[in-house]
PDB file of C-alpha atoms in Angstrom:
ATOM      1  CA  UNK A   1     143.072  89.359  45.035  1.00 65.00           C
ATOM      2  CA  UNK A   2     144.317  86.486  46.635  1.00 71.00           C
ATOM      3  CA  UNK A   3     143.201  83.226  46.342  1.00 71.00           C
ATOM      4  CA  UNK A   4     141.960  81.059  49.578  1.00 82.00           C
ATOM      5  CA  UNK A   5     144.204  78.418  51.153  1.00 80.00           C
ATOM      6  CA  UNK A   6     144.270  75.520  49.053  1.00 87.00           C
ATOM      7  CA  UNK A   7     145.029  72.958  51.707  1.00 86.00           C
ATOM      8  CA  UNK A   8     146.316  69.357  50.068  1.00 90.00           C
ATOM      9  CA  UNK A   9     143.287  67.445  51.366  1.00 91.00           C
ATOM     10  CA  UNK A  10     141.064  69.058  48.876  1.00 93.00           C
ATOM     11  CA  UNK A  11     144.002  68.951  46.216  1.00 93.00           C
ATOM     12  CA  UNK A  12     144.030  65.266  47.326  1.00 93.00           C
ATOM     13  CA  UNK A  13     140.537  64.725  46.962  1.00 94.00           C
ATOM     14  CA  UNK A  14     140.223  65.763  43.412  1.00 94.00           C
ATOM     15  CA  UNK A  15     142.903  64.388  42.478  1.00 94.00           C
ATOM     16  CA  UNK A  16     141.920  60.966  44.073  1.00 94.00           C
ATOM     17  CA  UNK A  17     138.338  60.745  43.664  1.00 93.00           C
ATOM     18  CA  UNK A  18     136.930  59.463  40.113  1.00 93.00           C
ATOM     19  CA  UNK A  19     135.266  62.498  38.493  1.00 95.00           C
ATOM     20  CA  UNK A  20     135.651  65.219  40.844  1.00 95.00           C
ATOM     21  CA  UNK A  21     136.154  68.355  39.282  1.00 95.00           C
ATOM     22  CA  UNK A  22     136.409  71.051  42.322  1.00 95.00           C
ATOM     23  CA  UNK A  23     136.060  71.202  46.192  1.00 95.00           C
ATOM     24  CA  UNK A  24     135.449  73.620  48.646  1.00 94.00           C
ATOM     25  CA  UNK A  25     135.877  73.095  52.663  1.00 93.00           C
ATOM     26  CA  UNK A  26     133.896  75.850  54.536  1.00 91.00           C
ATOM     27  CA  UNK A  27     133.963  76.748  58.271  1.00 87.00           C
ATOM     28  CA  UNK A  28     130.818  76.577  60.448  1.00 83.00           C
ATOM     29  CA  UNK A  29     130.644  80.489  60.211  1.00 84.00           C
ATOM     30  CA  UNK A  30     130.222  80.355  56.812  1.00 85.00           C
ATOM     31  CA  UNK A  31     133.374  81.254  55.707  1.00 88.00           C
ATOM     32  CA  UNK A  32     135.662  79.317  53.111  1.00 92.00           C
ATOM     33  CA  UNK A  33     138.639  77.697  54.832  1.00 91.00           C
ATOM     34  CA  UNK A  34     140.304  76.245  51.731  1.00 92.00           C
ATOM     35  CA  UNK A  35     139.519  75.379  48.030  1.00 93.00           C
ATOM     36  CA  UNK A  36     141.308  72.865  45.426  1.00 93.00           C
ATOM     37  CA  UNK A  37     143.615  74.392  43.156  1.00 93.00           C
ATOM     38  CA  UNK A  38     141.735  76.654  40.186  1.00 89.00           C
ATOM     39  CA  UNK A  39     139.431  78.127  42.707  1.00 91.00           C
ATOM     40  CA  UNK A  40     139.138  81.724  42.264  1.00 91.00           C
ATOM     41  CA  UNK A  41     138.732  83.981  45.262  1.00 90.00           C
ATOM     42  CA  UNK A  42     135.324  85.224  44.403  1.00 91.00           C
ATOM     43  CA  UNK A  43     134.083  81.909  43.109  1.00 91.00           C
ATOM     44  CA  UNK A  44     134.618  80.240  46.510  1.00 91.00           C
ATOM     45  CA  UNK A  45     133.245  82.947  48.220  1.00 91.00           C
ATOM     46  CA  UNK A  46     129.999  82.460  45.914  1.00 91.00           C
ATOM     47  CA  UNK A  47     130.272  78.576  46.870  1.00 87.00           C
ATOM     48  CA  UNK A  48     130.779  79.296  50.293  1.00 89.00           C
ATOM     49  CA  UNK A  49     127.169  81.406  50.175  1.00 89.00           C
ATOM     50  CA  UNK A  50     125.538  78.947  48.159  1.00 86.00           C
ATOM     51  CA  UNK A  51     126.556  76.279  50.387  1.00 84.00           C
ATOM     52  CA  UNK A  52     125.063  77.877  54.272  1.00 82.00           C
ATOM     53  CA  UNK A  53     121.816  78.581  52.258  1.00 81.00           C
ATOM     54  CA  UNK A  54     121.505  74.842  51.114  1.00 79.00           C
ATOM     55  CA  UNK A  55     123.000  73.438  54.730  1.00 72.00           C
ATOM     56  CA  UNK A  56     120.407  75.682  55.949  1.00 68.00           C
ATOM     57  CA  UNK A  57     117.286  74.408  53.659  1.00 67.00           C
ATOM     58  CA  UNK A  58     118.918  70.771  54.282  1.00 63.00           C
ATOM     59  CA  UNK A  59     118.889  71.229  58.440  1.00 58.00           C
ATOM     60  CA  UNK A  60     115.171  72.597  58.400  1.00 54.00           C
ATOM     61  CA  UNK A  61     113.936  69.791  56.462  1.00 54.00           C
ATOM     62  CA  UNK A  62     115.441  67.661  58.766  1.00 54.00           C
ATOM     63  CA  UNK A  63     113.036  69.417  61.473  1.00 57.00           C
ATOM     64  CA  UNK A  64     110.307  69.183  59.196  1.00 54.00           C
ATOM     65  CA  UNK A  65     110.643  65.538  58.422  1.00 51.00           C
ATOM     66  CA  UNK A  66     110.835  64.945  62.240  1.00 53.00           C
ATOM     67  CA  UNK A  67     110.804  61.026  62.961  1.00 52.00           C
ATOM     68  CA  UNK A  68     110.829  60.012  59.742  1.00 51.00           C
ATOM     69  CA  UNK A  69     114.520  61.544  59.230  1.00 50.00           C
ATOM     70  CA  UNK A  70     117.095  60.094  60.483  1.00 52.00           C
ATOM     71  CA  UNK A  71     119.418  61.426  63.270  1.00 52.00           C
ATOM     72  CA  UNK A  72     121.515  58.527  63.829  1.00 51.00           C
ATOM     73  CA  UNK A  73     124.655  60.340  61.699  1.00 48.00           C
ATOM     74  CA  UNK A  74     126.213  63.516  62.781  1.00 46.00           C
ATOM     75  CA  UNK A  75     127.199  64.392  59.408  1.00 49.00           C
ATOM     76  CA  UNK A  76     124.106  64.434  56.304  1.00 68.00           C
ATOM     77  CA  UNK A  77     125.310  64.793  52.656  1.00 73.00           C
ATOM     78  CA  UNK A  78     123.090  66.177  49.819  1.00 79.00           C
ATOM     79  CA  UNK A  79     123.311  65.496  45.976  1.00 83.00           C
ATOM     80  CA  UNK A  80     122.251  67.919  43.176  1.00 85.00           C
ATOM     81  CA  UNK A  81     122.560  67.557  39.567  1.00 88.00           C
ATOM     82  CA  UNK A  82     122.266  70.098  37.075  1.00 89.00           C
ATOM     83  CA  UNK A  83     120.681  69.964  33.627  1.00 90.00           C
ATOM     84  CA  UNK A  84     123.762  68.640  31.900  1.00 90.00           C
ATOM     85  CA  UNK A  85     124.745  66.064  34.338  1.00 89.00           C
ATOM     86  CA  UNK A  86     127.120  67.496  36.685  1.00 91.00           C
ATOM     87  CA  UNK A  87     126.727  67.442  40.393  1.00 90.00           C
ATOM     88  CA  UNK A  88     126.969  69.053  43.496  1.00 89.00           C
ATOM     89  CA  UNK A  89     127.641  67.200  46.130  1.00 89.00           C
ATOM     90  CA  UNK A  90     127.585  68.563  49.653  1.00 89.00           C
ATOM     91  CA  UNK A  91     128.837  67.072  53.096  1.00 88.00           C
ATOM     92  CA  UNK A  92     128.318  68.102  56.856  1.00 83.00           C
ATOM     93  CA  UNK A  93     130.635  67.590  59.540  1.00 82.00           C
ATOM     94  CA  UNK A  94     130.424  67.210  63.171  1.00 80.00           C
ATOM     95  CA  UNK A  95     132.279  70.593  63.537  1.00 81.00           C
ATOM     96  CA  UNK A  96     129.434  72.518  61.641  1.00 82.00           C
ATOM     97  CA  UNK A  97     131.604  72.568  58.897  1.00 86.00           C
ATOM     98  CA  UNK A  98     130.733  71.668  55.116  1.00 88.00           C
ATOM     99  CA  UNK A  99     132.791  69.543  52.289  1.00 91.00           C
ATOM    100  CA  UNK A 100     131.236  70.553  48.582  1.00 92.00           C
ATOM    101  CA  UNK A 101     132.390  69.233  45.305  1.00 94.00           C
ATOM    102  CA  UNK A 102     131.905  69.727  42.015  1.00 93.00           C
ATOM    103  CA  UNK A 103     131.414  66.039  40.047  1.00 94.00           C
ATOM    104  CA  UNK A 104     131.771  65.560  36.004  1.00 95.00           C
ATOM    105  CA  UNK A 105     129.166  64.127  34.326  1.00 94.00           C
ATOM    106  CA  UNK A 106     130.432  60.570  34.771  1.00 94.00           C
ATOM    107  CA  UNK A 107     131.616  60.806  38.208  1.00 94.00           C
ATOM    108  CA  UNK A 108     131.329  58.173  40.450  1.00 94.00           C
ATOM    109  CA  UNK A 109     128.931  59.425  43.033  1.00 92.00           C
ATOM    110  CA  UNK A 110     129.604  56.693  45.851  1.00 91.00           C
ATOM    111  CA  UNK A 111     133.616  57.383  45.338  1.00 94.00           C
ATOM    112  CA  UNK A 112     133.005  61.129  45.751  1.00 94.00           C
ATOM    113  CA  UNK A 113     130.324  60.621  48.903  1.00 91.00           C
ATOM    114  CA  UNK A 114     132.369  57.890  50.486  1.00 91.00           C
ATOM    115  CA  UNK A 115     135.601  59.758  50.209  1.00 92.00           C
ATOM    116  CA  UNK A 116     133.721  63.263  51.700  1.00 92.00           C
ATOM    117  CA  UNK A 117     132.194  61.212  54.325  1.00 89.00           C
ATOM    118  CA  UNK A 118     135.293  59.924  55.721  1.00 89.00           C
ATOM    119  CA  UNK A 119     137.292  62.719  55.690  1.00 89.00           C
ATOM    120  CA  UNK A 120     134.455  64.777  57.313  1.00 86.00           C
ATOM    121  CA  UNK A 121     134.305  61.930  60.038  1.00 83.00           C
ATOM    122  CA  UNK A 122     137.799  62.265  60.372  1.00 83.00           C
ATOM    123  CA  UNK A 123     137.639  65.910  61.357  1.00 78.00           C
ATOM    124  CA  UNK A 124     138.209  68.469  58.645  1.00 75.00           C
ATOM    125  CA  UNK A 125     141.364  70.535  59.541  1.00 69.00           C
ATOM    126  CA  UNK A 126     140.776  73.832  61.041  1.00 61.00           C
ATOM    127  CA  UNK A 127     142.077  76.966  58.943  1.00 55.00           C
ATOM    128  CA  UNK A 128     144.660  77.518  61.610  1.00 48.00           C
ATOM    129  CA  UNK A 129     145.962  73.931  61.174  1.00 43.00           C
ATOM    130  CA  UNK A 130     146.122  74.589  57.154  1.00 43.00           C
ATOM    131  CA  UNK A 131     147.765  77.536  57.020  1.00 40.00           C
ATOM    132  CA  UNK A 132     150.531  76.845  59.759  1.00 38.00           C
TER     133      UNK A 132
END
């Protein structure tokens, strides 16, 4: 099987970005548009999953928290460590799309989140655009 497009942005951003392991850019259907290099197929399709049910639980709390979120920002990011240190980092963007990566233990959190933020506010390329 195939891997997914592995457009240079994401190649870029792991490359670039002080401790990120992996990313994933997924559509706002819910399918993956591209992965870094290393990426199998099936993996990113499990990320891809994993990442419309935790958009999902993010957006509701959102609703939940009412006034006391903020709405200000089209794009929200979420941060999620596992037991050993490593992280999870996940970015909206304006298109409905989401950014995830995969940070080391020692990653540099604000790097990773500042970097995501910016290219999601940027516009994340559409899978036609990669793939042409």
């Amino acid at each position: 099987m195939q891997p997914h497009p592995q457009p240079s942005f994401l190649s870029d951003l792991v490359t670039e970005a002080n401790g990120a392991v992996a990313a994933i850019h997924v559509g706002p259907e819910g399918l993956v548009a591209g992965t870094s290099p290393g990426i199998a197929r099936d993996e990113a399709d499990k990320w891809a999953a994993l990442m419309a049910a935790l958009g999902s639980v993010s957006g509701r709390s959102l609703d939940i928290a009412g006034d006391l979120a903020s709405r200000g920002n089209p794009w929200s990011h979420s941060v999620i460590e596992d037991r050993f240190g490593q992280t999870l980092i996940l970015v909206g963007a304006p298109d409905q799309s989401m950014l995830a990566v995969i940070g080391a233990k020692d990653a540099d959190l604000g790097d990773i989140v500042g970097r995501m933020i910016e290219l999601a506010d940027q516009g994340l390329p559409t899978p036609a655009s990669v793939w042409s």
